[in-house]
mmCIF file of C-alpha atoms in Angstrom:
data_model
loop_
_atom_site.group_PDB
_atom_site.id
_atom_site.type_symbol
_atom_site.label_atom_id
_atom_site.label_comp_id
_atom_site.label_asym_id
_atom_site.label_seq_id
_atom_site.Cartn_x
_atom_site.Cartn_y
_atom_site.Cartn_z
ATOM 1 C CA MET A 11 -23.241 -75.869 70.919
ATOM 2 C CA ALA A 12 -21.371 -73.426 69.190
ATOM 3 C CA ILE A 13 -21.926 -70.225 67.105
ATOM 4 C CA VAL A 14 -20.748 -69.244 63.858
ATOM 5 C CA VAL A 15 -21.349 -66.055 62.656
ATOM 6 C CA VAL A 16 -21.656 -64.965 59.220
ATOM 7 C CA ASN A 17 -21.425 -61.352 58.057
ATOM 8 C CA VAL A 18 -23.106 -60.159 54.920
ATOM 9 C CA MET A 19 -22.511 -57.025 53.596
ATOM 10 C CA PRO A 20 -22.653 -54.650 50.408
ATOM 11 C CA LYS A 21 -19.925 -54.525 48.042
ATOM 12 C CA PRO A 22 -18.361 -51.291 48.392
ATOM 13 C CA GLU A 23 -18.943 -50.323 44.421
ATOM 14 C CA ILE A 24 -22.921 -51.298 45.557
ATOM 15 C CA LEU A 25 -25.224 -48.413 46.308
ATOM 16 C CA ASP A 26 -26.508 -49.394 49.762
ATOM 17 C CA PRO A 27 -30.093 -47.543 50.065
ATOM 18 C CA GLN A 28 -30.756 -48.860 53.630
ATOM 19 C CA GLY A 29 -27.155 -47.353 54.839
ATOM 20 C CA LYS A 30 -27.778 -43.868 53.454
ATOM 21 C CA ALA A 31 -31.535 -43.275 54.832
ATOM 22 C CA VAL A 32 -29.873 -44.323 58.236
ATOM 23 C CA THR A 33 -26.974 -42.152 57.536
ATOM 24 C CA ASN A 34 -29.528 -39.335 56.596
ATOM 25 C CA ALA A 35 -31.748 -39.989 59.671
ATOM 26 C CA GLY A 36 -28.921 -39.746 61.667
ATOM 27 C CA LYS A 37 -28.129 -36.109 60.336
ATOM 28 C CA ARG A 38 -31.486 -35.025 61.062
ATOM 29 C CA LEU A 39 -31.010 -36.169 64.856
ATOM 30 C CA GLY A 40 -27.443 -34.504 65.122
ATOM 31 C CA HIS A 41 -24.843 -37.069 64.282
ATOM 32 C CA GLU A 42 -23.530 -34.948 61.408
ATOM 33 C CA GLY A 43 -19.927 -37.228 61.254
ATOM 34 C CA PHE A 44 -21.593 -40.719 61.209
ATOM 35 C CA SER A 45 -21.436 -42.792 57.261
ATOM 36 C CA VAL A 46 -23.464 -45.738 57.651
ATOM 37 C CA ARG A 47 -23.571 -49.442 55.708
ATOM 38 C CA GLN A 48 -26.466 -51.889 56.772
ATOM 39 C CA GLY A 49 -25.404 -55.564 56.257
ATOM 40 C CA LYS A 50 -26.698 -58.841 57.546
ATOM 41 C CA ARG A 51 -25.547 -60.985 60.646
ATOM 42 C CA PHE A 52 -26.291 -64.651 61.347
ATOM 43 C CA GLU A 53 -25.694 -66.383 63.973
ATOM 44 C CA ILE A 54 -25.797 -69.907 63.226
ATOM 45 C CA GLU A 55 -25.841 -72.809 65.873
ATOM 46 C CA VAL A 56 -24.120 -75.769 64.905
ATOM 47 C CA GLY A 57 -22.839 -78.884 66.980
ATOM 48 C CA GLU A 58 -19.231 -78.122 66.971
ATOM 49 C CA VAL A 59 -16.892 -76.171 64.906
ATOM 50 C CA THR A 60 -14.536 -78.123 62.911
ATOM 51 C CA PRO A 61 -12.930 -77.846 59.624
ATOM 52 C CA THR A 62 -15.460 -79.714 58.071
ATOM 53 C CA VAL A 63 -18.522 -77.722 59.730
ATOM 54 C CA LEU A 64 -17.130 -74.307 58.577
ATOM 55 C CA GLU A 65 -16.839 -75.518 55.156
ATOM 56 C CA GLU A 66 -20.340 -76.466 55.454
ATOM 57 C CA VAL A 67 -21.314 -73.233 56.770
ATOM 58 C CA ARG A 68 -19.008 -71.162 54.012
ATOM 59 C CA HIS A 69 -21.228 -73.174 51.319
ATOM 60 C CA PHE A 70 -24.379 -72.413 53.171
ATOM 61 C CA ALA A 71 -23.731 -68.759 53.296
ATOM 62 C CA GLU A 72 -22.445 -68.929 49.584
ATOM 63 C CA THR A 73 -25.822 -70.036 48.482
ATOM 64 C CA LEU A 74 -28.446 -69.365 51.071
ATOM 65 C CA LEU A 75 -27.199 -65.902 53.114
ATOM 66 C CA ALA A 76 -25.240 -63.885 50.761
ATOM 67 C CA ASN A 77 -25.660 -62.629 46.947
ATOM 68 C CA THR A 78 -22.629 -62.824 46.010
ATOM 69 C CA VAL A 79 -23.194 -60.618 42.726
ATOM 70 C CA ILE A 80 -23.566 -57.652 44.928
ATOM 71 C CA GLU A 81 -22.812 -58.669 48.735
ATOM 72 C CA SER A 82 -19.694 -60.244 50.220
ATOM 73 C CA PHE A 83 -19.707 -62.082 53.542
ATOM 74 C CA GLU A 84 -17.311 -63.569 56.154
ATOM 75 C CA VAL A 85 -17.660 -66.235 58.094
ATOM 76 C CA CYS A 86 -16.388 -65.790 61.788
ATOM 77 C CA SER A 87 -16.069 -68.566 64.440
ATOM 78 C CA MET B 23 -11.163 -42.854 59.143
ATOM 79 C CA ALA B 24 -12.377 -45.724 61.285
ATOM 80 C CA ILE B 25 -15.001 -48.276 61.340
ATOM 81 C CA VAL B 26 -17.541 -48.729 64.191
ATOM 82 C CA VAL B 27 -19.201 -51.643 64.039
ATOM 83 C CA VAL B 28 -22.885 -52.449 65.551
ATOM 84 C CA ASN B 29 -24.351 -55.350 65.729
ATOM 85 C CA VAL B 30 -27.877 -55.786 66.451
ATOM 86 C CA MET B 31 -29.775 -58.992 67.091
ATOM 87 C CA PRO B 32 -33.630 -60.258 68.005
ATOM 88 C CA LYS B 33 -33.361 -60.604 72.129
ATOM 89 C CA PRO B 34 -33.287 -64.399 72.937
ATOM 90 C CA GLU B 35 -36.772 -64.615 73.985
ATOM 91 C CA ILE B 36 -37.935 -62.825 70.558
ATOM 92 C CA LEU B 37 -39.222 -65.340 67.685
ATOM 93 C CA ASP B 38 -37.213 -64.774 65.099
ATOM 94 C CA PRO B 39 -39.318 -65.922 61.600
ATOM 95 C CA GLN B 40 -36.665 -64.412 59.232
ATOM 96 C CA GLY B 41 -34.122 -66.757 61.153
ATOM 97 C CA LYS B 42 -36.261 -69.341 60.774
ATOM 98 C CA ALA B 43 -37.207 -69.135 57.147
ATOM 99 C CA VAL B 44 -33.343 -69.364 56.738
ATOM 100 C CA THR B 45 -33.214 -72.345 58.835
ATOM 101 C CA ASN B 46 -35.853 -74.027 57.389
ATOM 102 C CA ALA B 47 -34.416 -73.444 53.853
ATOM 103 C CA GLY B 48 -30.867 -74.942 54.853
ATOM 104 C CA LYS B 49 -33.129 -77.960 55.975
ATOM 105 C CA ARG B 50 -34.059 -78.138 52.356
ATOM 106 C CA LEU B 51 -30.979 -77.836 51.166
ATOM 107 C CA GLY B 52 -29.353 -80.697 52.948
ATOM 108 C CA HIS B 53 -27.871 -78.614 56.085
ATOM 109 C CA GLU B 54 -29.424 -80.335 58.856
ATOM 110 C CA GLY B 55 -27.723 -79.395 61.635
ATOM 111 C CA PHE B 56 -27.968 -75.560 61.279
ATOM 112 C CA SER B 57 -30.222 -73.065 63.727
ATOM 113 C CA VAL B 58 -30.028 -69.575 62.278
ATOM 114 C CA ARG B 59 -30.788 -66.247 64.188
ATOM 115 C CA GLN B 60 -30.633 -62.992 61.663
ATOM 116 C CA GLY B 61 -29.960 -59.751 62.451
ATOM 117 C CA LYS B 62 -28.543 -56.767 61.395
ATOM 118 C CA ARG B 63 -24.909 -55.309 61.192
ATOM 119 C CA PHE B 64 -24.128 -51.921 60.704
ATOM 120 C CA GLU B 65 -20.601 -50.610 59.792
ATOM 121 C CA ILE B 66 -20.427 -46.827 60.590
ATOM 122 C CA GLU B 67 -17.447 -44.912 59.346
ATOM 123 C CA VAL B 68 -16.804 -42.686 61.744
ATOM 124 C CA GLY B 69 -13.690 -39.841 61.800
ATOM 125 C CA GLU B 70 -11.746 -41.529 64.821
ATOM 126 C CA VAL B 71 -12.436 -43.640 67.681
ATOM 127 C CA THR B 72 -12.602 -41.815 70.576
ATOM 128 C CA PRO B 73 -14.708 -42.659 74.272
ATOM 129 C CA THR B 74 -16.846 -39.356 73.042
ATOM 130 C CA VAL B 75 -17.269 -41.002 69.710
ATOM 131 C CA LEU B 76 -18.159 -44.672 71.438
ATOM 132 C CA GLU B 77 -20.667 -42.742 73.378
ATOM 133 C CA GLU B 78 -22.555 -41.077 70.714
ATOM 134 C CA VAL B 79 -22.816 -44.337 68.501
ATOM 135 C CA ARG B 80 -24.035 -45.963 71.538
ATOM 136 C CA HIS B 81 -26.911 -43.319 71.398
ATOM 137 C CA PHE B 82 -27.172 -42.896 67.776
ATOM 138 C CA ALA B 83 -27.849 -47.200 67.891
ATOM 139 C CA GLU B 84 -29.849 -46.755 70.726
ATOM 140 C CA THR B 85 -32.617 -44.434 69.510
ATOM 141 C CA LEU B 86 -31.882 -45.224 65.237
ATOM 142 C CA LEU B 87 -30.769 -48.685 64.747
ATOM 143 C CA ALA B 88 -32.349 -51.010 67.478
ATOM 144 C CA ASN B 89 -35.707 -51.642 68.700
ATOM 145 C CA THR B 90 -34.496 -52.054 72.681
ATOM 146 C CA VAL B 91 -37.969 -53.341 73.287
ATOM 147 C CA ILE B 92 -37.284 -56.534 71.317
ATOM 148 C CA GLU B 93 -33.447 -56.450 70.137
ATOM 149 C CA SER B 94 -30.021 -56.463 71.489
ATOM 150 C CA PHE B 95 -27.134 -54.303 70.610
ATOM 151 C CA GLU B 96 -23.720 -54.260 70.531
ATOM 152 C CA VAL B 97 -20.889 -51.841 69.351
ATOM 153 C CA CYS B 98 -17.430 -52.739 68.176
ATOM 154 C CA SER B 99 -14.500 -50.486 67.640
#
């Protein structure tokens, strides 16, 4: 079994209210210099990592894991 | 400016209903062999990456980004 990771982040031009909330909470706790953006991480267990499987994961991420209008994703194996 | 990434994942022994839902949705779409676990990814913009800053990020992650009872986290710079 192998793990393929898909990272999904809000695109840079998209407001990120979750990240903003975390940034502000950090400020209240004394972490002044941190600016946070929040996204999602998916760990996908696959049989083995082949180019075909990676292509399938890419399709999976595009249709199900990321809303590509507002989010970008990357597949890391 | 530099980016430090914090990955937060549910611990292996913890049920992951989000990941389960994604896994099942994948099955309905024909991706039979994928088992998914869902976590969070935080991209933290910091001034520069020094051991002190990384230690502060680790503390930030421990207190604010992860619920260490049920989630594990890693700091990647």
